[in-house]
Amino acid sequence: MLPTGSTGADASPRTAAARAVRLATGLTPRLGALLVCDWRTDGSVRHILDAGTVSSRTADRLLRDGRNVFVAPNELASALSGADNRCAVAALQARRDGCAVQTEHGRVPPVLEVMERFGIAPAVHSGGALAWHEGPAPAGFEVRQAWVWLFMPDGRVVVYVDSEGTVGLPGGTPEPDERGDPARAAVREVREETNIKITQPLHLGYLVDPRPDGPAVARVRMAAVATAVGPATADPATGTVHRRLLVPAHLVPDLCGWGAVADPQVHAAVRAVAQLGVKAESAPEAVEELPVAGLPAVCPRP
């Protein structure tokens, strides 16, 4: 295992790491930056710091003294097991990149990997604080928004990423002549934001938004399946050409910034599209971008 020491009231991570290296090698390191912060399910947190390099002469002397403490990077898998090996590999990569990483059991959480890969910015979303209700919005609630859980036939969900790094489900505000029919607004908004044609949207439920400057409004959520994916085009409302990502349904709340409170909404969407033959539970885990040129054909399951 890597040189390891316990932290506590008398030992910071740097103090504990320096002491662990000294006990393992007899050398006192001049420690550099944090490379990895790793969380384990037992609640413990492991910090891996950069201890620099040693000369080949020093390494040879330690080996002659019986301290078999150095392992080549390509031998880590045989020297360390499971999460410890993954953490060591992540630390080497972080050292090359010059940027510390967060891991869980040695793995970068999927949401962080996707955010970095597609330029998604950290954000706090107010939707995570709104109460979710299945069924139609009560009479008297103005429908202020209609968003769509838009599934591809393989079970993944389409989300968009705009030029500011904001991610969300396609949809938007109904036009004056659409307020009585959020499904019409949903079809139009999906086409404008993503240039994707969809099946007739299925109503899932709504979020109650108790606005401080007026009466509460309903923010409706619907589900549909893509039937045709055209080329990426500019959103007429903003002039932005959005990136279109395919994401497993369970990852959408984290990417959108809603958190676990959106889980009932995910379950409602998955149940709804099952009626259309889409098995979201068995969707691929990979997150991919839809081609800018679109897809030649999309055939939702009957």
Coordinates of C-alpha atoms in Angstrom, one line a residue, residues 78-295:
S78 CA 0.1 -5.9 -9.0
A79 CA 1.3 -4.0 -5.9
L80 CA -2.0 -2.3 -4.9
S81 CA -5.5 -3.6 -4.9
G82 CA -8.8 -2.2 -6.0
A83 CA -9.5 1.4 -4.9
D84 CA -5.9 1.9 -3.8
N85 CA -4.6 1.1 -7.2
R86 CA -7.2 3.4 -8.8
C87 CA -6.2 6.2 -6.4
A88 CA -2.5 5.8 -7.3
V89 CA -3.2 5.9 -11.0
A90 CA -5.5 9.0 -10.5
A91 CA -2.7 10.7 -8.5
L92 CA -0.1 10.1 -11.3
Q93 CA -2.6 11.6 -13.8
A94 CA -3.3 14.6 -11.5
R95 CA 0.4 15.2 -11.2
R96 CA 0.8 15.2 -15.0
D97 CA -2.3 17.5 -15.4
G98 CA -1.4 19.8 -12.5
C99 CA -4.9 19.6 -11.1
A100 CA -6.1 17.7 -8.0
V101 CA -9.1 15.3 -8.5
Q102 CA -11.9 14.1 -6.3
T103 CA -12.6 10.4 -6.3
E104 CA -14.9 7.9 -4.6
H105 CA -13.2 4.6 -4.1
G106 CA -10.7 5.8 -6.6
R107 CA -13.1 6.6 -9.3
V108 CA -14.0 10.1 -10.5
P109 CA -17.8 10.5 -9.9
P110 CA -19.6 10.3 -13.3
V111 CA -21.1 13.8 -13.0
L112 CA -17.7 15.4 -12.5
E113 CA -16.2 13.5 -15.5
V114 CA -19.1 14.6 -17.7
M115 CA -18.9 18.2 -16.5
E116 CA -15.3 18.5 -17.3
R117 CA -15.6 16.7 -20.7
F118 CA -18.4 18.9 -22.0
G119 CA -17.6 22.2 -20.3
I120 CA -20.6 22.2 -17.9
A121 CA -20.3 24.8 -15.2
P122 CA -21.1 24.3 -11.5
A123 CA -24.4 25.9 -10.6
V124 CA -27.2 26.0 -8.0
H125 CA -30.6 25.4 -9.6
S126 CA -33.8 26.6 -8.0
G127 CA -35.7 23.6 -9.4
G128 CA -34.2 21.5 -6.7
A129 CA -36.2 23.4 -4.1
L130 CA -39.6 23.1 -5.7
A131 CA -42.3 20.6 -4.7
W132 CA -43.0 17.8 -7.3
H133 CA -46.6 16.6 -7.9
E134 CA -47.7 13.9 -10.4
G135 CA -50.8 14.5 -12.4
P136 CA -52.2 17.6 -14.1
A137 CA -51.7 21.1 -12.6
P138 CA -54.8 22.2 -10.7
A139 CA -57.2 24.7 -12.4
G140 CA -56.1 28.2 -11.6
F141 CA -52.3 27.5 -11.9
E142 CA -50.7 29.3 -14.8
V143 CA -48.4 27.0 -16.7
R144 CA -45.2 29.0 -16.8
Q145 CA -42.9 26.3 -18.3
A146 CA -43.1 23.0 -20.2
W147 CA -39.9 20.9 -20.1
V148 CA -39.5 17.5 -21.7
W149 CA -37.8 14.3 -20.6
L150 CA -36.8 13.5 -24.2
F151 CA -35.7 9.9 -24.6
M152 CA -33.8 8.3 -27.5
P153 CA -34.9 4.8 -28.4
D154 CA -31.9 3.4 -26.6
G155 CA -33.2 4.8 -23.3
R156 CA -30.9 7.7 -22.8
V157 CA -32.2 11.3 -22.3
V158 CA -31.4 14.3 -24.4
V159 CA -30.1 17.3 -22.5
Y160 CA -28.7 20.5 -23.9
V161 CA -25.6 22.5 -23.0
D162 CA -25.6 26.2 -23.9
S163 CA -22.7 28.6 -24.4
E164 CA -22.6 29.4 -20.7
G165 CA -22.1 25.8 -19.6
T166 CA -25.7 25.6 -18.4
V167 CA -27.3 22.1 -18.8
G168 CA -31.0 21.3 -18.9
L169 CA -33.9 19.5 -20.4
P170 CA -35.3 21.0 -23.6
G171 CA -38.5 23.1 -23.2
G172 CA -39.5 26.5 -22.3
T173 CA -42.3 29.1 -21.8
P174 CA -45.6 28.6 -23.6
E175 CA -46.6 31.3 -26.1
P176 CA -49.8 33.2 -25.3
D177 CA -51.8 31.0 -27.7
E178 CA -50.3 27.8 -26.1
R179 CA -50.9 28.3 -22.4
G180 CA -53.9 26.0 -22.5
D181 CA -51.9 23.3 -24.2
P182 CA -48.4 22.8 -22.7
A183 CA -47.8 19.8 -25.0
R184 CA -47.9 22.2 -28.0
A185 CA -45.3 24.4 -26.3
A186 CA -43.2 21.4 -25.5
V187 CA -43.1 20.2 -29.1
R188 CA -42.2 23.7 -30.4
E189 CA -39.6 24.4 -27.8
V190 CA -37.8 21.0 -28.3
R191 CA -37.7 21.7 -32.0
E192 CA -36.3 25.2 -31.5
E193 CA -33.7 24.3 -28.9
T194 CA -32.5 20.9 -30.3
N195 CA -34.0 20.5 -33.8
I196 CA -35.5 17.1 -32.7
K197 CA -38.9 15.9 -33.6
I198 CA -40.8 14.0 -30.9
T199 CA -43.8 11.8 -30.2
Q200 CA -46.8 13.4 -28.7
P201 CA -45.6 14.3 -25.1
L202 CA -47.0 12.4 -22.2
H203 CA -47.8 14.5 -19.1
L204 CA -45.9 13.5 -16.0
G205 CA -46.6 16.2 -13.4
Y206 CA -45.6 19.6 -12.3
L207 CA -43.5 21.6 -9.9
V208 CA -45.1 24.4 -7.9
D209 CA -43.1 27.6 -8.0
P210 CA -44.3 29.9 -5.2
R211 CA -42.9 33.1 -6.7
P212 CA -42.3 36.0 -4.2
D213 CA -43.5 38.6 -6.7
G214 CA -46.9 37.0 -7.7
P215 CA -49.1 34.0 -7.5
A216 CA -47.6 30.5 -7.6
V217 CA -47.2 29.0 -11.1
A218 CA -46.8 25.5 -12.4
R219 CA -43.7 24.2 -14.2
V220 CA -44.9 21.2 -16.2
R221 CA -42.8 18.1 -17.0
M222 CA -43.6 15.8 -19.9
A223 CA -42.0 12.8 -21.5
A224 CA -41.5 11.9 -25.2
V225 CA -39.4 9.9 -27.6
A226 CA -37.3 11.3 -30.4
T227 CA -38.5 10.4 -33.9
A228 CA -36.0 12.5 -36.0
V229 CA -32.7 14.3 -35.1
G230 CA -31.9 17.1 -37.4
P231 CA -28.6 19.2 -37.6
A232 CA -27.8 21.4 -34.6
T233 CA -29.3 24.8 -35.4
A234 CA -29.4 28.2 -33.6
D235 CA -32.1 28.6 -31.0
P236 CA -34.3 31.4 -32.3
A237 CA -34.7 32.8 -28.8
T238 CA -31.0 33.1 -28.0
G239 CA -29.1 32.6 -31.2
T240 CA -27.1 29.8 -29.5
V241 CA -26.4 26.5 -31.1
H242 CA -26.7 24.1 -28.2
R243 CA -24.7 20.9 -27.7
R244 CA -27.0 17.9 -27.4
L245 CA -25.9 15.2 -25.0
L246 CA -27.3 11.7 -24.5
V247 CA -27.3 11.0 -20.7
P248 CA -28.7 8.0 -18.7
A249 CA -31.8 9.1 -16.9
H250 CA -30.4 8.7 -13.4
L251 CA -27.6 11.1 -14.1
V252 CA -29.9 14.0 -15.2
P253 CA -30.7 15.4 -11.7
D254 CA -27.0 15.7 -10.8
L255 CA -26.1 17.3 -14.1
C256 CA -29.0 19.7 -14.0
G257 CA -28.4 20.6 -10.3
W258 CA -31.6 19.3 -8.9
G259 CA -30.2 16.5 -6.7
A260 CA -32.0 13.6 -5.2
V261 CA -35.2 15.5 -4.7
A262 CA -35.8 15.0 -8.5
D263 CA -35.7 11.2 -8.2
P264 CA -39.5 10.9 -8.2
Q265 CA -39.5 12.9 -11.4
V266 CA -37.0 10.5 -13.0
H267 CA -39.1 7.5 -12.0
A268 CA -42.2 9.1 -13.5
A269 CA -40.4 9.7 -16.8
V270 CA -39.0 6.2 -17.0
R271 CA -42.5 4.7 -16.3
A272 CA -44.1 6.9 -18.9
V273 CA -41.7 6.1 -21.8
A274 CA -42.0 2.4 -21.0
Q275 CA -45.5 2.7 -22.4
L276 CA -43.8 3.6 -25.7
G277 CA -41.5 0.6 -25.6
V278 CA -38.4 2.4 -24.3
K279 CA -36.5 0.6 -21.6
A280 CA -34.7 3.4 -19.8
E281 CA -33.5 1.1 -17.0
S282 CA -31.3 -0.7 -19.5
A283 CA -29.9 2.4 -21.3
P284 CA -26.2 2.6 -22.0
E285 CA -24.2 4.4 -19.2
A286 CA -22.0 6.3 -21.7
V287 CA -22.6 10.0 -22.1
E288 CA -22.2 11.0 -25.7
E289 CA -22.8 14.1 -27.8
L290 CA -25.3 13.9 -30.7
P291 CA -23.6 14.6 -34.0
V292 CA -23.8 18.2 -35.1
A293 CA -25.0 17.0 -38.5
G294 CA -27.9 15.0 -36.8
L295 CA -28.7 11.3 -37.3

